[in-house]
Coordinates of C-alpha atoms in Angstrom, one line a residue:
M170 CA -0.1 0.0 -0.1
S171 CA 2.8 2.3 0.6
F172 CA 3.7 2.2 -3.2
L173 CA 0.2 3.7 -4.0
K174 CA 0.8 6.8 -2.2
P175 CA 3.3 8.4 -4.4
L176 CA 1.4 7.4 -7.5
F177 CA -1.8 9.0 -6.1
L178 CA 0.1 12.2 -5.4
L179 CA 1.3 12.1 -9.0
L180 CA -2.0 11.9 -10.5
L181 CA -3.5 14.7 -8.3
L182 CA -0.5 16.8 -10.0
L183 CA -1.4 15.8 -13.4
L184 CA -5.3 15.9 -13.5
P185 CA -5.4 19.8 -14.0
A186 CA -3.1 19.9 -16.9
L187 CA -5.1 16.8 -18.5
G188 CA -8.1 18.7 -18.1
W189 CA -7.0 21.9 -19.6
A190 CA -5.5 20.1 -22.6
Q191 CA -9.0 18.3 -23.4
Q192 CA -10.9 21.6 -23.1
R193 CA -8.5 23.7 -25.3
P194 CA -9.9 24.0 -29.0
A195 CA -7.8 23.1 -31.9
T196 CA -7.8 26.5 -33.4
K197 CA -8.7 29.8 -31.7
P198 CA -11.3 31.7 -34.0
A199 CA -10.4 35.1 -35.1
A200 CA -12.0 37.8 -32.9
Q201 CA -14.9 39.5 -34.9
P202 CA -14.9 43.3 -34.6
T203 CA -18.1 44.7 -33.0
P204 CA -19.8 47.1 -35.3
P205 CA -19.8 50.7 -33.9
K206 CA -23.2 51.6 -32.5
G207 CA -24.7 55.1 -33.7
Q208 CA -25.9 57.7 -31.4
R209 CA -29.0 56.5 -29.3
V210 CA -32.3 57.6 -30.9
E211 CA -33.9 60.2 -28.4
L212 CA -37.6 60.5 -27.9
L213 CA -38.7 64.0 -27.5
P214 CA -41.3 65.2 -25.4
G215 CA -44.8 65.4 -26.4
T216 CA -46.1 62.0 -27.1
Q217 CA -49.6 61.6 -25.9
E218 CA -49.4 57.8 -25.0
L219 CA -46.5 55.5 -24.1
I220 CA -47.0 51.7 -23.7
G221 CA -44.1 49.6 -22.6
G222 CA -43.6 46.0 -22.7
T223 CA -42.4 42.9 -24.2
F224 CA -43.9 41.3 -27.3
N225 CA -42.8 38.0 -28.7
G226 CA -39.7 38.3 -26.7
V227 CA -38.6 41.8 -27.9
E228 CA -38.8 44.8 -25.6
I229 CA -40.8 47.4 -27.4
R230 CA -42.3 51.0 -26.6
K231 CA -45.5 51.7 -28.4
L232 CA -45.9 55.5 -29.0
I233 CA -49.1 57.0 -30.0
G234 CA -50.0 60.5 -30.8
N235 CA -47.8 63.5 -31.8
V236 CA -44.6 61.2 -31.8
S237 CA -41.2 62.8 -32.5
F238 CA -37.4 61.6 -32.2
K239 CA -34.2 63.0 -32.7
Q240 CA -30.7 61.7 -33.5
G241 CA -27.8 64.3 -34.1
D242 CA -29.2 66.7 -36.9
T243 CA -32.0 64.4 -37.9
F244 CA -35.6 64.6 -36.7
M245 CA -38.5 62.2 -37.1
Y246 CA -42.3 62.9 -36.8
C247 CA -45.1 60.6 -37.0
D248 CA -48.6 59.7 -35.5
S249 CA -47.5 56.4 -33.8
A250 CA -44.4 54.3 -33.6
Y251 CA -42.7 51.1 -32.3
Q252 CA -39.5 51.9 -30.5
Y253 CA -37.0 49.0 -30.3
T254 CA -34.8 49.9 -27.3
D255 CA -32.4 47.0 -27.3
R256 CA -31.6 47.6 -31.1
N257 CA -31.8 51.4 -31.5
A258 CA -34.6 51.0 -34.2
I259 CA -37.9 52.6 -34.9
E260 CA -41.0 51.6 -37.0
A261 CA -43.0 54.8 -37.7
F262 CA -46.7 55.0 -38.9
S263 CA -48.9 57.6 -40.6
N264 CA -47.9 61.2 -41.5
V265 CA -44.2 60.1 -41.2
R266 CA -41.7 62.9 -42.0
I267 CA -37.8 62.8 -41.6
V268 CA -36.0 66.3 -41.7
Q269 CA -32.1 66.4 -41.9
N270 CA -30.2 69.7 -41.5
D271 CA -33.3 71.7 -41.9
T272 CA -33.0 71.4 -45.6
L273 CA -34.1 67.9 -46.6
T274 CA -37.4 66.6 -45.9
I275 CA -38.8 63.0 -46.5
T276 CA -42.6 62.2 -46.1
G277 CA -44.3 59.1 -46.4
D278 CA -47.0 56.6 -44.8
R279 CA -44.5 54.3 -43.2
A280 CA -41.0 54.2 -42.3
T281 CA -38.2 52.0 -40.8
Y282 CA -35.4 53.6 -39.1
D283 CA -32.1 51.8 -38.1
G284 CA -30.4 54.2 -35.5
D285 CA -26.9 52.3 -35.6
A286 CA -26.8 52.2 -39.3
R287 CA -28.4 55.6 -39.8
T288 CA -30.5 54.3 -42.7
A289 CA -34.3 54.8 -43.5
R290 CA -36.9 53.2 -45.7
M291 CA -40.0 55.1 -46.4
T292 CA -42.8 53.6 -48.2
G293 CA -46.1 54.9 -49.5
N294 CA -46.6 58.1 -51.2
V295 CA -43.1 59.0 -50.7
V296 CA -42.0 62.7 -51.3
M297 CA -38.6 64.1 -50.8
R298 CA -37.9 67.8 -51.0
D299 CA -34.9 70.2 -50.8
P300 CA -34.7 73.8 -51.8
R301 CA -34.0 72.6 -55.5
M302 CA -36.2 69.8 -56.2
T303 CA -39.1 67.5 -55.3
L304 CA -39.2 63.8 -55.8
T305 CA -42.1 61.5 -55.6
T306 CA -41.7 57.6 -55.5
P307 CA -43.6 54.6 -53.8
V308 CA -40.4 53.3 -52.0
L309 CA -37.3 55.3 -50.9
D310 CA -34.1 54.1 -49.1
Y311 CA -31.9 56.8 -47.6
D312 CA -28.4 56.6 -46.1
L313 CA -28.1 59.6 -43.8
N314 CA -24.2 59.0 -43.5
R315 CA -23.6 58.8 -47.1
K316 CA -26.5 61.2 -47.8
L317 CA -27.7 58.9 -50.6
A318 CA -31.5 58.4 -51.5
V319 CA -32.2 55.4 -53.8
Y320 CA -35.6 54.3 -55.5
S321 CA -36.0 51.2 -57.5
G322 CA -40.0 51.4 -58.2
G323 CA -40.1 54.4 -60.5
G324 CA -39.7 58.1 -59.6
H325 CA -40.7 61.5 -60.7
L326 CA -38.6 64.6 -60.1
T327 CA -39.5 68.1 -60.7
D328 CA -37.8 71.4 -60.2
P329 CA -38.6 75.0 -61.4
E330 CA -37.2 74.2 -64.9
N331 CA -37.4 70.4 -65.7
T332 CA -39.2 67.3 -64.8
L333 CA -37.6 63.7 -64.7
D334 CA -38.8 60.2 -64.6
S335 CA -37.1 56.9 -64.4
R336 CA -37.5 53.4 -63.1
L337 CA -34.2 53.7 -60.9
G338 CA -32.6 56.5 -59.4
Y339 CA -30.0 57.7 -57.1
Y340 CA -29.7 61.3 -55.4
N341 CA -26.8 62.7 -53.5
T342 CA -28.2 65.2 -51.2
D343 CA -24.7 66.6 -50.5
T344 CA -23.6 67.0 -54.4
K345 CA -27.1 67.6 -55.5
V346 CA -26.6 65.1 -58.4
F347 CA -29.3 62.7 -59.5
S348 CA -28.3 59.4 -61.4
F349 CA -31.1 57.9 -63.4
R350 CA -31.7 54.5 -65.0
R351 CA -33.9 52.7 -67.1
D352 CA -36.7 54.5 -69.2
V353 CA -35.1 57.9 -68.5
R354 CA -37.5 60.9 -69.6
V355 CA -36.3 64.5 -68.9
Q356 CA -38.9 67.2 -70.1
T357 CA -37.4 70.8 -70.4
K358 CA -38.8 73.9 -71.6
D359 CA -37.6 73.2 -75.2
Y360 CA -36.8 69.5 -75.2
L361 CA -37.9 66.1 -74.4
I362 CA -34.8 64.0 -73.5
T363 CA -35.1 60.2 -73.4
G364 CA -32.4 57.7 -72.6
D365 CA -31.3 54.8 -70.6
T366 CA -28.6 56.3 -68.2
L367 CA -28.5 60.0 -67.2
Q368 CA -27.2 62.1 -64.5
Y369 CA -28.8 65.5 -63.6
N370 CA -27.1 68.3 -61.4
T371 CA -29.9 70.0 -59.8
V372 CA -27.8 73.1 -59.2
S373 CA -26.1 73.6 -62.7
K374 CA -29.1 72.1 -64.5
V375 CA -26.6 70.0 -66.6
V376 CA -27.9 66.5 -67.9
Y377 CA -25.2 64.0 -68.5
F378 CA -26.0 60.8 -70.5
F379 CA -24.1 57.5 -70.9
G380 CA -26.0 55.6 -73.3
P381 CA -28.2 56.1 -76.4
T382 CA -29.9 59.4 -75.8
R383 CA -32.4 61.6 -77.8
I384 CA -33.1 65.2 -77.4
K385 CA -36.1 66.1 -79.3
G386 CA -37.4 69.6 -79.7
A387 CA -39.9 71.5 -82.0
R388 CA -37.2 72.1 -84.7
G389 CA -35.2 68.9 -84.6
T390 CA -33.7 65.9 -82.8
L391 CA -30.1 65.4 -81.1
Y392 CA -28.9 61.9 -80.6
A393 CA -25.7 60.6 -78.9
E394 CA -24.4 57.8 -76.9
N395 CA -22.4 60.0 -74.5
G396 CA -22.1 63.6 -73.6
N397 CA -24.1 66.2 -71.8
Y398 CA -26.8 68.9 -72.3
N399 CA -27.1 72.2 -70.4
S400 CA -30.8 72.9 -69.9
R401 CA -30.2 76.5 -69.1
T402 CA -27.8 77.6 -71.8
R403 CA -29.1 75.0 -74.3
V404 CA -25.6 73.9 -75.1
S405 CA -24.9 70.3 -76.0
N406 CA -21.6 68.4 -76.1
F407 CA -22.2 64.9 -77.6
E408 CA -19.9 61.9 -78.3
R409 CA -20.3 58.6 -80.0
N410 CA -22.4 58.6 -83.1
A411 CA -23.5 62.1 -82.4
K412 CA -26.2 63.6 -84.9
I413 CA -28.7 66.6 -85.4
E414 CA -31.6 65.7 -87.4
T415 CA -34.0 68.4 -88.7
P416 CA -36.6 68.3 -91.4
E417 CA -34.0 69.3 -94.1
Y418 CA -30.6 67.8 -92.8
L419 CA -29.1 65.1 -90.8
L420 CA -25.7 66.3 -89.4
G421 CA -23.6 63.8 -87.5
G422 CA -19.9 63.1 -86.4
D423 CA -17.9 61.2 -83.7
K424 CA -18.2 64.4 -81.7
L425 CA -20.7 67.2 -81.8
F426 CA -21.2 70.6 -80.2
Y427 CA -24.4 72.5 -80.6
D428 CA -25.6 75.8 -79.2
E429 CA -29.2 76.2 -79.5
A430 CA -29.4 79.9 -78.8
R431 CA -26.9 80.6 -81.5
E432 CA -28.3 77.9 -83.8
Y433 CA -24.4 76.8 -84.5
G434 CA -23.2 73.2 -84.6
L435 CA -19.7 72.0 -84.7
A436 CA -19.1 68.2 -85.6
T437 CA -15.6 66.4 -85.9
G438 CA -14.5 63.0 -86.9
R439 CA -16.2 61.1 -89.7
V440 CA -18.6 63.9 -90.3
S441 CA -21.7 63.3 -92.4
M442 CA -24.4 65.7 -93.6
V443 CA -27.6 64.3 -95.4
S444 CA -29.9 66.4 -97.4
K445 CA -33.3 64.7 -97.2
K446 CA -34.8 66.6 -100.1
D447 CA -32.5 65.6 -102.9
N448 CA -30.7 62.6 -101.6
I449 CA -27.3 64.4 -101.2
T450 CA -24.8 63.3 -98.6
I451 CA -21.7 65.2 -97.8
R452 CA -18.9 63.7 -95.7
G453 CA -15.6 65.1 -94.4
D454 CA -13.3 65.5 -91.3
V455 CA -14.9 68.7 -89.6
G456 CA -18.3 70.0 -90.1
R457 CA -20.0 73.5 -89.3
Y458 CA -23.7 74.2 -89.3
W459 CA -25.3 77.6 -89.1
R460 CA -29.0 76.7 -88.9
G461 CA -30.2 80.2 -88.7
Q462 CA -28.4 80.9 -92.1
G463 CA -29.3 77.4 -93.5
R464 CA -25.5 77.0 -94.3
A465 CA -23.1 73.9 -93.5
K466 CA -19.4 73.9 -94.3
L467 CA -17.4 70.6 -94.4
Y468 CA -13.7 70.3 -94.9
G469 CA -10.9 67.8 -94.8
S470 CA -11.2 65.3 -97.7
A471 CA -14.8 66.4 -98.2
V472 CA -16.8 64.4 -100.7
M473 CA -20.3 64.9 -101.8
R474 CA -22.5 61.8 -103.0
N475 CA -25.7 62.6 -105.1
I476 CA -27.7 59.4 -106.0
A477 CA -30.2 59.5 -108.9
D478 CA -31.8 56.3 -110.2
R479 CA -28.6 54.3 -111.1
D480 CA -26.3 57.2 -111.5
T481 CA -24.2 58.5 -108.7
L482 CA -22.5 61.7 -108.8
Y483 CA -19.4 62.1 -106.5
L484 CA -17.9 65.5 -105.9
A485 CA -14.6 65.9 -104.0
A486 CA -12.7 69.1 -102.7
D487 CA -10.8 70.2 -99.7
T488 CA -13.9 72.3 -98.7
L489 CA -17.6 72.0 -99.4
V490 CA -20.2 74.5 -98.6
S491 CA -24.0 73.9 -98.7
V492 CA -26.5 76.6 -98.5
E493 CA -30.3 75.7 -98.3
S494 CA -32.9 77.0 -100.5
K495 CA -34.7 80.0 -99.2
V496 CA -38.0 78.9 -100.6
P497 CA -39.9 76.8 -98.1
N498 CA -40.7 73.2 -98.8
K499 CA -38.8 73.3 -102.1
P500 CA -35.8 71.2 -102.9
G501 CA -32.7 73.1 -103.9
G502 CA -30.0 75.3 -102.8
I503 CA -26.4 75.8 -103.8
I504 CA -23.2 73.8 -103.1
Y505 CA -19.8 75.6 -103.4
A506 CA -16.6 73.4 -103.8
Y507 CA -13.2 74.6 -103.6
P508 CA -10.2 74.2 -104.3
K509 CA -8.9 70.8 -106.0
V510 CA -12.3 69.9 -107.2
R511 CA -12.7 66.4 -108.5
I512 CA -15.8 65.0 -110.2
F513 CA -16.6 61.3 -110.7
R514 CA -19.7 59.5 -112.2
P515 CA -19.5 56.5 -114.6
D516 CA -20.1 58.5 -117.6
L517 CA -18.3 61.7 -116.8
Q518 CA -15.1 62.6 -114.9
G519 CA -13.5 66.1 -114.3
R520 CA -11.3 68.5 -112.4
C521 CA -11.3 72.3 -111.5
D522 CA -10.1 74.7 -108.9
S523 CA -13.7 75.8 -107.8
L524 CA -17.3 74.6 -108.6
T525 CA -20.8 75.7 -107.8
Y526 CA -23.8 73.4 -108.0
N527 CA -27.1 75.1 -108.1
R528 CA -29.5 72.2 -107.2
A529 CA -32.6 74.2 -107.9
D530 CA -31.6 74.7 -111.5
S531 CA -29.6 71.5 -111.9
V532 CA -26.7 73.4 -113.2
I533 CA -23.0 72.8 -112.3
Y534 CA -20.6 75.7 -112.9
L535 CA -16.7 74.8 -113.3
N536 CA -14.2 77.6 -113.0
T537 CA -10.3 77.8 -113.2
R538 CA -8.7 75.4 -115.5
P539 CA -11.7 73.0 -115.9
V540 CA -11.4 69.8 -117.6
L541 CA -14.0 66.9 -118.2
W542 CA -13.7 63.6 -119.8
S543 CA -16.6 61.9 -121.4
E544 CA -15.8 58.4 -122.6
K545 CA -12.7 58.9 -124.7
N546 CA -13.1 62.6 -125.2
Q547 CA -11.2 65.3 -123.2
L548 CA -13.0 68.8 -123.0
T549 CA -11.3 71.9 -121.7
A550 CA -12.2 75.7 -121.5
D551 CA -11.7 78.8 -119.4
S552 CA -15.0 77.9 -117.8
M553 CA -17.9 75.4 -118.2
E554 CA -21.4 74.8 -117.3
L555 CA -22.8 71.2 -117.0
R556 CA -26.6 71.2 -117.1
L557 CA -28.4 68.2 -115.7
R558 CA -32.0 67.0 -116.5
R559 CA -33.8 64.5 -114.1
Q560 CA -30.4 64.1 -112.6
K561 CA -28.8 62.9 -116.0
I562 CA -26.4 65.0 -118.1
D563 CA -28.3 67.0 -120.6
Q564 CA -26.0 69.7 -121.9
L565 CA -22.3 70.8 -121.4
R566 CA -21.5 74.5 -122.2
L567 CA -17.7 75.5 -122.8
Y568 CA -16.9 79.2 -122.8
A569 CA -13.7 80.7 -124.0
N570 CA -10.7 78.7 -125.3
S571 CA -12.9 75.6 -125.8
F572 CA -11.0 72.5 -126.7
I573 CA -11.9 68.9 -127.4
V574 CA -9.2 66.0 -127.8
G575 CA -9.7 62.5 -128.4
Q576 CA -7.2 59.7 -129.0
D577 CA -7.8 57.0 -131.8
T578 CA -6.5 53.4 -131.9
L579 CA -3.1 54.6 -133.1
L580 CA -2.7 57.0 -130.3
N581 CA -3.1 60.0 -132.5
F582 CA -4.9 63.0 -131.1
N583 CA -8.0 64.2 -133.0
Q584 CA -8.8 67.9 -131.8
V585 CA -11.3 70.4 -132.2
K586 CA -11.2 74.0 -131.0
G587 CA -13.2 77.1 -130.9
R588 CA -14.4 80.2 -129.0
N589 CA -17.3 78.4 -127.4
M590 CA -19.0 74.9 -127.4
V591 CA -22.3 73.4 -126.7
G592 CA -22.5 69.6 -126.1
Y593 CA -25.7 67.7 -126.2
F594 CA -26.0 64.4 -124.4
Q595 CA -28.4 61.4 -124.7
A596 CA -28.6 58.4 -122.2
G597 CA -25.1 59.8 -120.7
K598 CA -23.4 59.8 -124.0
L599 CA -22.1 62.7 -125.9
K600 CA -24.1 62.9 -129.1
K601 CA -23.3 66.3 -130.7
V602 CA -21.2 69.3 -130.2
D603 CA -21.6 72.8 -131.8
V604 CA -18.4 74.7 -132.1
L605 CA -19.6 78.5 -132.0
G606 CA -16.8 81.0 -133.3
N607 CA -13.2 80.6 -134.7
A608 CA -13.8 76.7 -135.1
E609 CA -10.6 74.6 -136.1
S610 CA -10.6 70.9 -136.4
L611 CA -7.7 68.3 -136.9
Y612 CA -8.8 64.7 -137.5
Y613 CA -6.7 61.6 -138.5
A614 CA -8.2 59.4 -141.2
L615 CA -7.9 55.6 -140.4
E616 CA -8.6 52.6 -142.4
G617 CA -9.8 49.7 -140.4
D618 CA -8.4 51.5 -137.1
T619 CA -5.1 50.2 -138.1
T620 CA -3.7 52.2 -140.9
L621 CA -3.4 55.9 -141.2
T622 CA -4.4 57.4 -144.7
G623 CA -3.9 61.0 -143.8
M624 CA -5.2 63.9 -141.8
N625 CA -8.3 66.1 -142.3
K626 CA -7.6 69.8 -141.1
A627 CA -10.3 72.4 -141.4
V628 CA -11.3 75.9 -140.3
S629 CA -14.7 77.4 -140.2
A630 CA -16.8 80.1 -138.2
T631 CA -19.0 77.4 -136.8
M632 CA -18.8 73.5 -136.9
T633 CA -21.0 70.5 -135.8
L634 CA -19.7 67.4 -134.5
R635 CA -21.6 64.2 -134.3
F636 CA -20.7 61.2 -132.4
S637 CA -21.5 57.4 -132.5
P638 CA -22.9 55.7 -129.6
D639 CA -19.4 54.4 -128.7
S640 CA -18.2 58.0 -128.5
K641 CA -16.4 58.1 -131.8
L642 CA -16.7 61.1 -134.0
Q643 CA -18.8 60.3 -137.1
T644 CA -19.2 63.5 -139.0
I645 CA -18.0 67.1 -139.2
S646 CA -20.2 69.8 -140.5
F647 CA -18.9 73.1 -141.6
L648 CA -21.6 75.7 -141.4
T649 CA -19.9 79.3 -142.1
N650 CA -17.0 80.0 -144.5
P651 CA -15.2 76.7 -144.2
D652 CA -11.7 76.0 -145.4
A653 CA -10.6 72.2 -145.3
S654 CA -7.6 70.4 -146.5
F655 CA -6.2 66.9 -146.5
I656 CA -2.9 65.9 -145.8
P657 CA -1.5 62.5 -146.7
P658 CA 0.8 60.7 -144.2
H659 CA 4.1 61.3 -145.9
E660 CA 3.5 65.1 -145.8
L661 CA 2.7 65.3 -142.1
K662 CA 4.9 67.4 -140.1
D663 CA 5.2 67.7 -136.4
E664 CA 3.7 71.1 -136.3
D665 CA 0.6 70.0 -138.4
K666 CA -0.2 67.3 -135.7
K667 CA -1.4 69.8 -133.0
L668 CA -3.7 72.8 -132.7
K669 CA -2.5 75.9 -130.8
G670 CA -3.5 75.4 -127.2
F671 CA -3.5 71.6 -127.3
A672 CA -2.7 69.9 -123.9
W673 CA -3.4 66.2 -123.1
R674 CA -4.3 65.9 -119.3
S675 CA -5.0 62.3 -119.0
T676 CA -2.9 61.8 -115.8
E677 CA -5.3 64.2 -114.3
R678 CA -8.4 62.0 -114.7
P679 CA -10.1 61.3 -111.5
T680 CA -10.6 57.6 -110.6
R681 CA -13.7 56.4 -108.4
R682 CA -11.2 55.3 -105.5
G683 CA -9.3 58.6 -105.6
T684 CA -12.6 60.7 -105.7
L685 CA -14.3 58.8 -103.0
G686 CA -11.4 59.1 -100.7
K687 CA -11.7 57.6 -97.1
H688 CA -15.2 58.6 -96.2
F689 CA -17.0 56.6 -99.0
A690 CA -14.3 53.9 -99.7
P691 CA -15.9 50.5 -99.3
V692 CA -14.9 48.4 -96.2
A693 CA -12.2 45.9 -97.1
K694 CA -13.5 42.4 -96.5
A695 CA -11.3 39.9 -94.6
K696 CA -10.1 37.4 -97.0
P697 CA -10.8 33.7 -95.9
K698 CA -8.1 31.9 -94.7
S699 CA -7.0 29.2 -97.3
K700 CA -7.0 25.7 -96.1
V701 CA -3.8 23.8 -96.7
K702 CA -4.4 20.4 -97.9
P703 CA -1.9 17.8 -96.5
K704 CA 0.3 16.4 -99.2
A705 CA 0.1 12.9 -100.1
S706 CA 3.0 10.7 -99.3
T707 CA 5.3 9.4 -102.0
K708 CA 4.0 5.8 -101.2
S709 CA 0.5 6.7 -101.7
R710 CA 0.9 8.6 -104.8
A711 CA 3.0 5.6 -106.2
T712 CA 0.4 3.2 -105.4
K713 CA -2.8 5.4 -106.3
A714 CA -4.5 4.0 -109.3
K715 CA -4.4 5.8 -112.4
P716 CA -8.0 6.7 -113.9
K717 CA -9.1 5.1 -116.9
A718 CA -8.6 7.0 -120.2
K719 CA -11.9 8.7 -121.6
P720 CA -12.7 8.0 -125.1
A721 CA -11.7 10.6 -127.5
A722 CA -14.3 13.2 -128.2
L723 CA -16.1 13.6 -131.5
P724 CA -14.6 16.4 -133.7
A725 CA -16.7 19.6 -133.3
K726 CA -18.7 20.9 -136.0
P727 CA -16.6 23.7 -137.8
A728 CA -18.0 27.2 -137.3
A729 CA -19.3 29.2 -140.1
P730 CA -16.8 31.5 -141.3
A731 CA -17.1 35.3 -140.6
P732 CA -18.4 37.5 -143.3
A733 CA -15.5 39.3 -145.0
R734 CA -15.7 43.1 -144.2
K735 CA -15.3 45.4 -147.1
P736 CA -12.3 47.6 -147.1
G737 CA -12.8 51.1 -145.7
T738 CA -16.0 50.4 -143.8
V739 CA -14.4 52.1 -140.8
A740 CA -13.9 55.2 -142.4
P741 CA -12.9 58.6 -141.2
P742 CA -15.6 61.4 -140.4
R743 CA -17.3 62.6 -143.3
L744 CA -17.1 66.5 -144.0
V745 CA -20.6 67.2 -144.5
K746 CA -21.5 70.2 -146.8
P747 CA -18.4 72.2 -147.6
A748 CA -18.7 75.3 -149.1
V749 CA -15.4 74.8 -151.3
A750 CA -13.6 71.7 -152.3
P751 CA -11.0 70.5 -150.1
A752 CA -7.6 71.8 -151.2
R753 CA -4.7 69.4 -151.6
R754 CA -1.5 70.3 -150.6

């Protein structure tokens, strides 16, 4: 028994340590921070009836009649309330009113207020007011610390100048900025603004938008996908697909500035202006629009496109100016182009330094070294008039130093010059030219388009040239005091081959791509990736069976021989009605 006594004492010493080891957890949980509690909501004197008690295990004070609370700079008033003393919260009923800083007031039928988080939810006929606006909504959540009000069931805001509606909204009572989402509608004195995402500063009266937005007024509509509008100054700054649309025009660009008071707009970056009346589109890098003057100016690789039936006229220049017609509801107006003007349509190309297009009269005036090409013919003069009829070329008038040059199959230059000329077109083809005053002609005679037989040279007061459907000269008629001669090939000298003032300007002839530039150039399509077929192995090619030979085809029936053409059927133009017989050198 004596040996048990030391063992018993050892157990007494070890038991506390063993018990502590069994009770110690494997890992100690991290301490959770206790959320800070707000100032206690204080019940103000004046409540008519107070009933205290515990309901469903929760300590509540029922307050009835003329109830008011205070927490810091915030006051709450209602007809009755439940005050939860253990969690610093309130439920308020009937004629609820929350006032903060004596400037913001929120009223409604019912409210819940968390005194620790300082958040309130107001429901039923909610109205929020401050000195600058009034907001009505079915439900409103308000964070008194962040001074942020939120509604998600639709809201209607009014101020002395505008009204705003949306499905979802946020209002910062400190910065006085509203943020609206979904079905946003802003009604100003002059415009109706609709969009998906807008912000409104109730102090500056500026509307900011961040999605597709339309501003519609009595005189037009503005559209953009980003930007702002000042409802006081009526100045707009738009970005991304910005457009101004009026009954006459559609003006757009990557960025757009528009001042409604001055009726002035500035567009930059891929600018486009469309005239709705006569189907004209002008594009450039920068565009300016003076609505009161009915005037628009585009520059920076400016190009005009006028579509009529299947014919499209392209007009390019450094600067294009469009002036609207002064006659109401009548198509027309004038387009000025300068400098480095280029014209392109399938049946006509040209250049000059300045151009005027009177759309009311369908007349195009070309000035300063104008040159036109119709099929194989080059026409030059000091100035020109191109007259259109039903958007097709009808007449071409050349004034002073008129000159026509054409090149034949042997690269000889046929030439006609005179003081003035009038060209007549049919179906876009040059049919006849009247040369009026000091007419001279020089035309090479060919046989079969391959052999030169000589050159016709004539002088007359007036001439008439007639062309075939393929734009070749058929006949020359000398009408007054003609003097003609025929020079055989062996007698031709270099000075005989050109009339005075001759200039061949084929290198200046505009191309479609060069005229359209970057604004009307077609978008390049990505080439499909070519599929590389795996090469067959040598072994497989060697063992591949050869195809059976096909039977020889029957000989084809010989074609009928073409009829022989009589020599001289392709003759030089006839010299019609000469006053005197051609003299032979």
